[in-house]
XYZ file of C-alpha atoms in Angstrom:
669
model
C 5.879 -19.655 -42.522
C 4.620 -16.710 -40.778
C 4.967 -13.178 -41.954
C 4.904 -11.993 -38.577
C 6.719 -12.502 -35.820
C 4.576 -10.308 -32.228
C 7.634 -10.423 -28.706
C 5.605 -9.794 -25.583
C 7.194 -11.085 -22.205
C 5.189 -13.468 -20.816
C 3.559 -16.765 -21.892
C -0.441 -15.633 -20.284
C 0.017 -12.913 -23.148
C 0.945 -15.415 -25.736
C -1.589 -17.404 -25.145
C -4.528 -13.813 -25.325
C -3.292 -12.054 -28.236
C -2.824 -15.788 -30.448
C -6.979 -16.155 -29.388
C -7.697 -12.835 -31.861
C -5.082 -12.506 -34.319
C -4.637 -14.488 -37.851
C -2.430 -17.805 -38.957
C -0.091 -14.830 -40.430
C 1.043 -13.907 -36.432
C 3.715 -16.072 -34.533
C 3.630 -15.095 -31.331
C 6.683 -15.047 -28.397
C 7.673 -14.202 -25.313
C 11.227 -13.378 -23.370
C 9.958 -14.283 -20.357
C 10.945 -10.938 -18.622
C 14.171 -9.554 -19.202
C 17.261 -10.831 -21.488
C 19.709 -9.028 -20.522
C 21.327 -7.446 -17.419
C 23.891 -5.925 -16.071
C 25.706 -9.370 -13.911
C 24.236 -10.544 -10.393
C 28.445 -10.882 -8.870
C 29.749 -7.278 -9.949
C 28.269 -3.542 -9.942
C 28.030 -4.517 -13.576
C 28.556 -0.201 -13.864
C 31.608 1.075 -14.907
C 33.343 4.145 -12.791
C 36.104 5.064 -14.777
C 33.641 5.370 -17.996
C 30.738 7.444 -18.088
C 28.825 5.387 -15.213
C 28.436 3.125 -18.636
C 26.103 0.220 -17.291
C 27.681 -3.717 -18.508
C 24.468 -5.784 -20.057
C 25.212 -9.378 -20.409
C 22.431 -12.125 -21.415
C 20.665 -13.286 -18.104
C 22.417 -17.087 -17.026
C 19.562 -19.612 -18.435
C 18.209 -17.308 -20.752
C 20.936 -17.663 -24.375
C 18.649 -21.080 -25.578
C 15.513 -18.964 -24.920
C 17.486 -15.091 -27.174
C 18.831 -17.787 -29.786
C 15.249 -19.003 -30.524
C 14.119 -15.694 -31.210
C 17.117 -14.439 -32.888
C 15.851 -17.804 -35.270
C 11.484 -16.742 -35.537
C 13.337 -12.852 -36.665
C 15.205 -14.338 -39.126
C 11.894 -15.979 -40.712
C 10.139 -13.120 -40.163
C 9.105 -10.407 -42.668
C 8.383 -7.875 -39.412
C 9.248 -7.512 -36.188
C 7.003 -6.318 -33.642
C 8.171 -5.765 -29.875
C 4.301 -5.523 -27.410
C 6.510 -5.547 -23.985
C 5.356 -3.441 -21.749
C 4.106 -0.324 -22.167
C 5.797 1.574 -19.708
C 10.196 1.960 -18.733
C 11.079 -1.399 -18.235
C 8.793 -3.067 -20.997
C 10.429 -0.761 -23.407
C 14.138 -1.167 -21.829
C 13.509 -4.953 -22.294
C 12.391 -4.371 -25.870
C 15.750 -2.598 -26.721
C 17.930 -4.446 -25.073
C 15.453 -7.467 -28.131
C 16.187 -4.979 -30.749
C 20.298 -3.920 -30.154
C 20.617 -8.195 -30.121
C 18.393 -8.592 -33.237
C 20.427 -6.489 -35.087
C 22.994 -8.096 -34.685
C 21.891 -9.465 -38.104
C 21.707 -6.161 -40.099
C 18.753 -8.458 -42.024
C 16.343 -7.061 -39.368
C 17.700 -3.486 -39.620
C 14.122 -2.907 -41.386
C 11.960 -5.094 -39.807
C 11.853 -3.673 -35.999
C 8.909 -1.938 -34.744
C 7.645 -0.744 -31.709
C 4.195 -2.238 -30.623
C 2.446 -1.054 -26.778
C -1.222 -0.886 -25.564
C -3.123 -0.842 -22.258
C -5.355 -3.095 -22.364
C -5.074 -6.931 -24.182
C -7.910 -6.788 -26.280
C -8.311 -7.135 -30.107
C -9.451 -3.512 -30.340
C -5.727 -2.341 -28.556
C -3.851 -5.070 -30.228
C -4.645 -4.282 -33.983
C -5.154 -0.574 -32.821
C -1.179 -0.744 -31.285
C -0.403 -2.471 -35.075
C -1.256 -0.056 -36.740
C 0.812 2.621 -35.105
C 4.228 1.302 -35.081
C 6.895 3.748 -33.458
C 10.524 3.234 -32.407
C 11.787 2.570 -29.359
C 11.663 5.453 -26.866
C 15.213 6.470 -25.589
C 13.359 8.614 -23.218
C 12.084 5.859 -21.262
C 15.116 3.642 -22.050
C 17.293 5.994 -20.036
C 15.235 6.345 -17.234
C 14.920 2.810 -16.539
C 18.962 2.574 -16.821
C 19.264 5.610 -15.233
C 17.245 4.422 -11.906
C 18.423 0.699 -12.541
C 21.784 2.006 -12.364
C 21.388 4.080 -8.953
C 19.796 1.151 -7.542
C 22.872 -0.959 -8.860
C 24.911 1.476 -6.544
C 23.415 1.783 -3.992
C 22.699 -1.679 -3.006
C 26.215 -3.083 -4.497
C 28.551 0.023 -2.417
C 26.245 -0.327 0.906
C 25.067 -3.980 1.379
C 28.428 -5.397 1.493
C 28.808 -3.422 4.093
C 26.548 -4.485 6.171
C 27.394 -7.676 5.893
C 30.942 -7.252 7.009
C 29.431 -4.280 10.145
C 26.352 -5.942 11.072
C 25.526 -9.639 9.289
C 26.104 -11.750 6.413
C 22.799 -11.750 3.822
C 21.792 -8.245 4.953
C 20.969 -5.154 1.734
C 20.503 -1.512 1.298
C 18.143 0.005 -1.335
C 17.423 3.602 -2.406
C 13.413 3.758 -1.589
C 13.858 -0.134 0.954
C 16.294 2.148 3.188
C 13.744 5.197 3.048
C 10.783 2.974 3.795
C 12.419 1.152 6.922
C 13.596 4.226 7.935
C 9.836 5.766 7.889
C 9.570 2.864 10.227
C 11.893 2.837 13.327
C 10.753 6.911 12.678
C 7.691 5.599 13.991
C 8.109 3.405 16.398
C 10.521 5.651 18.327
C 7.722 7.934 18.091
C 5.176 5.410 19.900
C 7.741 4.570 22.105
C 8.282 7.740 22.790
C 4.281 9.035 23.319
C 2.877 10.182 26.702
C -0.523 9.466 27.304
C -2.574 12.555 27.847
C -5.626 12.789 30.148
C -8.704 14.162 28.527
C -12.358 13.518 29.411
C -15.937 13.638 27.121
C -18.906 15.220 28.411
C -23.384 14.417 27.241
C -26.002 15.192 27.775
C -28.652 12.798 27.676
C -32.245 13.964 27.885
C -35.664 12.525 26.077
C -37.409 13.588 23.130
C -40.501 12.038 22.305
C -40.050 8.140 22.975
C -35.857 8.743 21.808
C -33.005 9.308 23.466
C -30.792 11.647 22.491
C -26.914 12.591 24.106
C -25.844 16.281 23.433
C -21.887 16.696 22.921
C -20.480 18.695 25.459
C -18.753 21.966 23.213
C -17.833 25.099 25.085
C -18.821 28.747 25.771
C -17.605 30.815 22.571
C -14.822 29.084 21.697
C -14.532 24.891 22.756
C -13.109 24.104 25.817
C -10.914 21.471 26.854
C -11.436 18.826 29.263
C -8.981 17.381 30.430
C -10.072 16.152 34.054
C -12.430 15.154 36.269
C -12.625 17.977 38.535
C -13.503 20.272 35.265
C -16.343 18.029 34.567
C -17.591 18.313 37.503
C -17.563 21.647 38.263
C -19.527 22.009 34.806
C -21.750 20.090 35.750
C -22.468 21.538 39.375
C -22.837 24.622 37.848
C -25.128 23.842 35.452
C -27.676 21.790 38.420
C -31.361 21.234 37.471
C -30.843 23.530 34.424
C -32.739 22.618 30.984
C -31.599 22.251 27.696
C -32.802 24.641 25.439
C -31.762 24.750 21.671
C -30.948 28.317 20.525
C -29.721 27.059 17.149
C -30.719 24.615 14.368
C -29.051 24.413 11.243
C -30.032 21.894 8.050
C -28.040 21.436 4.864
C -27.180 19.286 2.250
C -22.979 17.017 2.241
C -22.005 15.967 -0.894
C -19.247 13.030 -1.305
C -17.949 12.889 -4.125
C -17.588 9.224 -6.564
C -13.737 7.943 -5.535
C -11.379 7.800 -9.060
C -10.635 5.012 -10.505
C -7.491 2.550 -9.472
C -3.804 3.410 -10.130
C -1.519 1.063 -8.204
C -0.834 2.614 -5.676
C -4.161 3.177 -4.481
C -5.375 -0.740 -5.648
C -3.159 -1.776 -3.336
C -4.622 0.431 -1.140
C -7.694 -0.710 -0.820
C -6.941 -4.531 -1.379
C -4.815 -4.373 1.716
C -8.367 -2.728 3.496
C -11.242 -4.645 1.942
C -9.475 -7.633 1.519
C -6.894 -8.065 3.102
C -4.226 -8.816 0.602
C -0.578 -8.208 0.802
C 0.903 -5.446 -1.336
C 2.568 -8.741 -3.665
C -0.158 -10.886 -3.133
C -2.699 -7.966 -5.375
C 0.226 -7.383 -8.293
C 0.920 -11.110 -8.844
C -3.348 -11.602 -8.963
C -3.620 -8.183 -11.286
C -0.733 -9.203 -13.392
C -2.498 -12.395 -13.375
C -5.963 -10.541 -14.155
C -3.902 -8.680 -16.836
C -2.584 -11.165 -19.200
C -5.352 -13.106 -19.292
C -7.526 -16.075 -17.616
C -10.217 -18.901 -19.118
C -13.806 -17.476 -18.450
C -15.858 -20.510 -19.658
C -17.619 -19.521 -23.113
C -14.746 -16.352 -24.325
C -11.450 -18.341 -24.229
C -8.337 -17.145 -22.568
C -8.816 -13.124 -21.575
C -7.264 -9.660 -20.451
C -9.836 -8.598 -18.321
C -8.276 -5.679 -16.978
C -5.664 -2.744 -18.540
C -2.200 -2.156 -17.242
C -1.638 -2.860 -13.548
C 1.048 -0.995 -13.266
C 0.316 2.719 -13.994
C -0.073 6.356 -12.201
C -2.754 7.830 -14.553
C -7.082 8.206 -13.605
C -7.180 8.517 -16.787
C -9.238 6.689 -18.408
C -10.576 6.738 -22.711
C -13.196 8.251 -24.608
C -14.542 4.760 -25.415
C -14.627 3.454 -22.301
C -15.893 6.413 -20.801
C -18.580 6.297 -22.771
C -19.184 2.039 -22.211
C -19.472 2.690 -18.495
C -22.523 5.742 -18.752
C -24.520 3.915 -21.012
C -24.193 0.603 -18.465
C -24.643 2.676 -15.536
C -27.685 4.212 -17.591
C -29.800 1.343 -18.890
C -28.716 -0.178 -14.926
C -29.422 2.524 -12.563
C -31.237 4.659 -14.584
C -29.609 9.226 -15.939
C -29.641 10.076 -12.375
C -26.193 8.018 -11.419
C -24.170 9.438 -14.373
C -21.885 11.408 -13.508
C -22.392 14.500 -15.362
C -19.466 15.547 -15.674
C -14.556 14.364 -16.179
C -14.013 14.391 -12.469
C -9.766 13.897 -12.839
C -6.970 13.998 -10.129
C -5.017 17.374 -9.656
C -1.067 16.905 -9.025
C 1.507 18.071 -9.297
C 3.298 15.069 -9.365
C 4.311 14.134 -13.183
C 2.010 10.795 -13.950
C 3.110 7.504 -16.869
C -0.384 9.889 -18.371
C 0.247 7.398 -21.857
C -1.344 4.830 -19.696
C -5.101 4.579 -18.541
C -6.616 3.865 -14.749
C -6.793 0.200 -14.342
C -10.533 -1.061 -15.253
C -12.159 -3.785 -16.632
C -11.030 -4.112 -20.576
C -14.562 -6.143 -20.576
C -17.531 -4.169 -18.947
C -19.606 -7.017 -19.992
C -17.606 -9.508 -18.352
C -18.502 -8.267 -14.879
C -17.976 -10.360 -11.318
C -20.568 -11.808 -11.458
C -20.218 -13.780 -14.911
C -16.882 -14.692 -14.466
C -16.505 -15.910 -10.699
C -17.258 -19.441 -12.245
C -13.906 -18.947 -13.788
C -11.836 -17.360 -11.408
C -10.160 -18.664 -8.391
C -11.855 -16.945 -4.924
C -9.283 -13.919 -4.658
C -8.982 -13.879 -7.745
C -12.564 -12.891 -7.700
C -12.498 -10.332 -4.925
C -9.451 -8.605 -6.749
C -11.565 -8.486 -10.488
C -14.377 -7.240 -8.401
C -13.167 -4.938 -6.327
C -11.110 -3.627 -9.778
C -14.698 -3.516 -11.670
C -17.082 -2.381 -8.556
C -14.731 0.759 -8.412
C -13.924 1.549 -11.525
C -18.136 1.693 -12.875
C -18.255 3.529 -9.089
C -15.821 6.759 -10.230
C -17.816 7.628 -13.055
C -21.527 7.790 -11.110
C -22.695 11.253 -9.386
C -21.829 11.728 -5.902
C -24.225 10.215 -2.993
C -26.111 13.477 -1.313
C -27.409 13.429 2.413
C -29.084 15.559 4.376
C -27.533 16.884 7.111
C -28.823 18.824 10.336
C -26.933 20.369 13.643
C -28.497 21.410 17.159
C -26.826 23.851 19.197
C -28.166 23.608 22.653
C -27.706 25.716 26.182
C -27.168 25.608 29.945
C -26.286 27.765 32.060
C -24.411 29.691 28.950
C -22.354 26.556 27.834
C -23.125 24.723 24.633
C -23.635 21.284 23.306
C -24.015 20.223 20.297
C -26.481 17.102 18.225
C -25.603 16.074 14.657
C -27.643 13.617 12.489
C -27.666 12.970 8.714
C -30.110 11.103 6.325
C -28.840 8.958 2.758
C -31.276 11.121 0.434
C -29.352 9.418 -3.254
C -27.028 6.390 -2.977
C -25.540 7.859 -5.912
C -22.128 5.645 -5.717
C -22.702 3.894 -2.985
C -25.071 1.728 -4.967
C -22.110 0.384 -6.283
C -18.971 0.238 -4.021
C -18.376 1.644 -0.373
C -14.933 1.924 1.178
C -14.200 1.539 4.886
C -14.840 5.377 5.415
C -18.483 5.078 3.928
C -19.502 2.221 5.641
C -18.640 3.676 8.709
C -20.979 6.532 7.579
C -23.871 7.030 10.253
C -27.351 7.058 8.369
C -29.362 8.669 11.200
C -31.307 11.799 11.450
C -32.641 14.207 14.769
C -36.365 14.003 15.915
C -38.274 17.178 15.124
C -37.230 19.889 17.615
C -37.396 23.340 17.216
C -35.317 26.621 18.642
C -36.631 27.550 22.015
C -37.359 23.732 22.655
C -36.218 22.633 26.598
C -35.436 19.441 28.128
C -34.174 17.723 31.015
C -31.256 15.967 31.070
C -32.267 13.329 32.552
C -28.213 11.427 32.877
C -24.367 13.139 33.483
C -22.891 10.693 30.644
C -18.710 11.051 31.386
C -15.849 9.639 30.229
C -11.380 9.280 30.762
C -9.791 8.459 27.332
C -6.130 8.754 26.791
C -4.859 10.581 24.340
C -3.180 7.658 21.555
C 0.014 6.682 20.479
C 0.226 6.708 16.200
C -0.564 4.362 14.271
C 2.122 1.507 13.608
C 1.762 0.964 9.423
C -0.029 -1.231 7.977
C 1.288 -2.050 4.485
C -1.627 0.222 3.037
C -0.737 2.520 5.101
C 3.140 2.280 4.619
C 2.033 2.652 0.453
C -0.436 6.235 1.181
C 3.032 7.758 2.848
C 5.498 6.111 0.582
C 3.580 7.430 -2.462
C 2.759 11.478 -0.158
C 6.121 11.491 -0.144
C 7.129 10.848 -4.154
C 9.273 8.328 -2.664
C 10.217 5.095 -4.884
C 7.453 4.398 -7.760
C 4.108 2.689 -7.236
C 5.079 -0.080 -9.091
C 7.949 -1.516 -6.688
C 6.210 -0.632 -3.642
C 5.567 -4.601 -3.204
C 8.694 -5.311 -4.127
C 10.328 -3.685 -1.378
C 8.049 -4.570 1.933
C 8.931 -7.900 0.815
C 12.156 -7.272 0.659
C 12.005 -5.789 4.610
C 9.503 -8.744 6.160
C 12.687 -10.754 3.960
C 15.667 -9.693 5.477
C 13.547 -10.008 8.897
C 14.482 -5.423 9.840
C 10.472 -5.506 10.645
C 7.789 -8.079 11.111
C 3.950 -8.247 10.858
C 1.689 -9.457 13.423
C -1.647 -9.754 12.352
C -1.898 -6.079 9.858
C 0.370 -4.123 11.551
C 4.050 -3.502 11.158
C 6.880 -3.285 13.631
C 10.674 -3.269 13.258
C 12.971 -6.135 14.932
C 16.391 -5.411 16.932
C 17.994 -6.026 13.465
C 15.656 -3.790 11.618
C 17.130 -0.965 14.189
C 20.545 -1.474 13.536
C 20.792 -1.556 9.943
C 18.428 2.055 9.707
C 20.439 3.412 12.760
C 23.947 2.630 10.285
C 22.125 4.098 7.665
C 20.832 7.191 8.680
C 24.959 8.012 10.723
C 26.580 6.825 7.978
C 24.385 7.995 4.804
C 21.789 10.065 6.019
C 21.902 11.457 2.562
C 20.239 7.765 1.103
C 17.687 7.889 3.343
C 16.463 11.568 3.628
C 13.076 11.369 2.594
C 13.480 15.174 0.707
C 16.687 14.058 -1.366
C 14.894 10.361 -2.202
C 11.458 12.512 -3.948
C 13.943 14.894 -5.268
C 15.899 12.623 -6.900
C 12.749 10.799 -8.555
C 11.343 14.321 -9.446
C 14.947 14.178 -11.885
C 14.267 10.458 -12.961
C 10.456 10.839 -13.876
C 12.703 14.414 -16.001
C 15.042 11.521 -18.276
C 11.600 10.192 -19.463
C 10.332 13.312 -20.757
C 14.268 14.102 -22.130
C 14.218 17.596 -20.401
C 17.393 15.553 -18.001
C 20.033 13.443 -19.312
C 20.627 10.412 -16.929
C 24.390 10.206 -16.852
C 24.609 13.456 -14.751
C 22.621 12.931 -12.087
C 24.814 9.343 -11.452
C 27.831 11.583 -11.312
C 26.055 14.197 -9.671
C 25.477 11.027 -6.627
C 27.921 8.552 -6.330
C 30.870 10.029 -5.860
C 29.401 11.653 -2.271
C 28.040 8.160 -2.406
C 32.192 6.199 -2.599
C 33.540 8.580 -0.743
C 30.942 7.667 2.191
C 31.342 4.273 2.246
C 34.832 4.718 2.619
C 34.656 6.312 4.981
C 32.121 4.129 7.441
C 33.995 0.709 6.295
C 36.969 2.470 8.032
C 35.464 4.265 11.117
C 31.832 2.082 11.817
C 32.569 -0.309 14.628
C 31.522 -4.012 13.898
C 27.422 -4.113 15.343
C 27.304 -7.771 17.232
C 22.966 -8.036 17.875
C 22.313 -10.615 20.334
C 19.439 -12.190 20.528
C 17.416 -11.869 23.050
C 17.346 -14.355 26.180
C 14.403 -15.382 28.066
C 13.760 -16.598 31.053
C 11.696 -20.095 29.274
C 13.760 -22.736 29.288
C 13.688 -25.403 26.568
C 12.212 -28.619 27.500
C 14.305 -30.561 25.157
C 17.918 -29.566 25.636
C 18.297 -27.207 29.087
C 19.791 -24.014 27.132
C 17.350 -20.588 27.862
C 15.217 -19.984 24.750
C 15.538 -16.720 22.063
C 13.402 -14.242 20.711
C 12.664 -14.912 17.232
C 10.507 -13.566 14.310
C 8.876 -16.085 11.107
C 6.144 -14.944 8.424
C 3.612 -14.761 11.135
C 5.427 -13.146 14.487
C 7.387 -13.272 17.827
C 8.327 -17.246 18.198
C 10.342 -18.029 20.984
C 13.312 -21.035 19.363
C 16.300 -22.971 20.800
C 19.542 -21.456 20.567
C 21.110 -25.012 19.691
C 19.921 -25.528 16.398
C 20.424 -26.349 14.157
C 21.057 -29.071 16.515
C 17.582 -28.543 18.537
C 15.204 -27.698 16.133
C 12.374 -26.844 19.281
C 10.426 -23.811 19.466
C 7.161 -22.702 21.206
C 4.453 -19.751 20.973
C 5.323 -16.775 21.883
C 2.747 -15.210 25.600
C 4.280 -11.846 27.158
C 2.882 -12.325 30.715
C 1.557 -7.978 32.405
C 1.790 -8.877 35.460
C -1.393 -9.224 37.042
C -4.252 -11.678 37.718
C -7.452 -11.493 36.069
C -9.871 -10.043 38.471
C -12.961 -12.457 36.914
C -11.012 -15.866 37.417
C -7.659 -15.394 39.167
C -6.310 -16.705 36.120
C -2.481 -14.957 34.480
C -3.183 -11.562 32.788
C -1.317 -11.057 28.895
C -0.482 -8.939 26.671
C -1.999 -7.818 23.616
C -2.349 -5.923 20.036
C -4.920 -5.199 18.487
C -5.899 -5.172 14.906
C -4.420 -1.000 15.104
C -1.390 -1.573 16.854
C -3.110 -0.609 20.666
C -2.275 -2.106 23.907
C -4.770 -3.904 26.129
C -4.903 -6.466 28.587
C -6.817 -10.237 28.442
C -6.918 -13.308 30.469
C -4.661 -16.390 29.135
C -7.343 -18.735 29.665
C -9.656 -16.511 26.679
C -12.379 -17.126 25.160
C -13.275 -19.357 28.284
C -12.524 -16.094 31.143
C -13.450 -13.050 28.199
C -11.866 -10.423 30.332
C -10.041 -7.588 29.196
C -9.107 -4.615 30.102
C -7.515 -1.744 27.262
C -5.581 -0.082 30.921
C -3.422 -1.963 33.364
C -5.404 -1.526 36.439
C -4.153 -0.198 39.190
C -4.543 -1.892 42.117
C -4.664 -5.530 40.405
C -3.599 -8.081 42.279
C 0.473 -9.324 41.046
C 0.896 -12.778 39.884
C 3.903 -14.867 39.729
C 5.351 -12.998 36.570
C 6.880 -9.284 35.868
C 5.319 -7.138 33.476
C 7.036 -8.004 29.822
C 8.612 -11.611 30.867
C 8.214 -14.097 28.346
C 6.653 -17.171 29.169
C 6.539 -20.261 26.960
C-alpha cells in the first residue's frame, strides 16, 4: 500500500511524475475541475452576500468517490494541481470534499511546482504548505463576476437578437475593440502623398537618396510640389554636407510569457492562440522522448513573469559559453519593468531540460509540437545572450538648399541573433554605404518620384488582438485563446487568412452591448476591474466587496434593456446568385474559412458555393472580369479572375478601367 497520495489535474502529469517517484507514492488526477457552479442556473445567491453555489460536476461523481477512497488509505495527501489561481481553487474544492472525513484533517498539504522535473517535484514535497485562500478568492471573484455578466446578459441577447448568443466580461470588450477598428477602417479616407529620390552613382554602385526638405521636413502632398522641387534643383549636383557614423545595439528579447508566446507563435508559425496553448499544455505535462521516457519539456505555460530561476540562469549561460563563447553571454540579467501586478511566483516559459535540444526531441514530437518547442527553446537561450551590435552610417547631401539623406548599417556582432530572429530582425537591412566624404559631389542620374496613399489601420489578427488586450490590461493572457475562440464560434467575427473581420451579427451584439451596458464594454473600467481582481490575490481587497459594488448596477441595466430594447431582426444578406438546385436567391454566410454562399432553403437544400466579389472592371491584359481581394495584411487589391493564368493585379482601381457586366461589389458564384 502506498503511504502517499499525490493528486494532480491531468493523466499526462501522472505518467510524467510517476517516472521519478517511488512505489510509496500513488498519483492520480482530477481531470480538471471536480466542483463548480451549476450550468443550469446562475449559481450565485445574490440575496445572500453573493455566495457561490457549488455542486459536483456531472459525470465526476465516480472519480471523486475514487479519490476519497484513495485518500482514506494514504498517510499523507498532497494536492498538486497547477500553480495558479485556477489550480489553487481546484485543490481547495478537493480539500473541502476530503475533509468531510475528519481523519483526513492532518493528512492534507498543498504543493506546487513550476516545472515537472524530479528536482522540482521533490523540492515541492519537502516544502508543503496550506491552501492560499487569497488565490482561491481571486479565482472565486473572477468566476462569480464572469457568471453574473454571462448569465444575466446572454438571455437578453437570446430574446432580442438570436438564440445561442453569449456575452462575457472580457469577450464583449474584445468584440467592441474589433468593431471599433472596423469602423475606423470603414471611415478612413486615404490621403495622397509622394516620395522623391535622387539616383546617383558612386563608382559602380547606384544609390537612391531620399528627399527630406530644408531645415525642416517638407511634406510632398501632391505631384506639383515634387515637380517644382525637381525643376528648382535642375542640374545642380548632390554634395555631401554631413556624415555621421555610430553604433546601435539591439537588446536580446525577454523569455516568453503566455501573451508573448501566443503572439510570436501566431506571427512566426501561423498558429491560432488556442492551438498554441493546446500544444504548450502537452509539452508542459509530458511527452515520451526516446531514450528518456515521459518528460515535461517546458515550464508552466500560464505566466506573466519574465523571471527565471538562478539554476536555469547558470545552466543557460554555461550552454552559451560552451557553444558560442564568453562574448555571447549576457553580462547583466535583464528583466522587464512593469507597473502591472504579475504572477511572479511563476517563471517565464522556458525548457525544463536544456540538455534536451529541439534536435534531440524532434523524432519524438509531432511536427507542430517540434515547431513550438524549438521556438520556446531558442527564445530562452537568446534571452540570456548579448545584444546584437550594428555599425550605422547616415549621410546628408544638399542640392540647391534641399536636403537628401542616405543611411546604411552593418552587423558587427550577431549576439542573440545567432540563435533567434523575430520578423522584425529578419527584415533588418544589412548594407553599408560606399566610401563618401564631406564635399564629394555627384550628378543626379534619375529622379524617382512615386505616388502613395496613406493606409487605413490594419485589421486585427489574433496576435495583434492579444497584444492590444494585454496592453490594455484586459483579462488574463490565459483567457485570450478561449475568448477569441468564442468570438469565432458565435460567428461574431470571422477570419480571412490571418485577419479578423466582424460579421453583421457581431455588429448587432456590440451595438446592443454598447448602448445598454457601456460599463461592461468600457476598456478602462474592465482594466480597473482586472486590477481589483489581482489585488484580491494578494489579500488587499475582499472579493465580495468588488461584486457588491458591481452587480446592482448591472441588474438594473439588464431589467431596463429587457423592457425598452426592441427585438433586432438580422436578415441574412441576400445576393443575386440563384441556387442552381432549387432556384432561390443564395445568401451570404460565414464559415471557419471566411465567407461563402448558401441556399436559404437549408436543410431541404444544402447547396453552397464559393464567394467571389467582382470589382466592376475588365482586366486590361486579357479582358476577363477583375475581382476584389484582400492581402495578408488586410489591404484591398484587384486582380484578374483568371489568376494564375493571367497575373494582372493592381492596388488602385484604374480610373479609366473598362466596365464589365458585374457592378462593383456584386457577389457572383
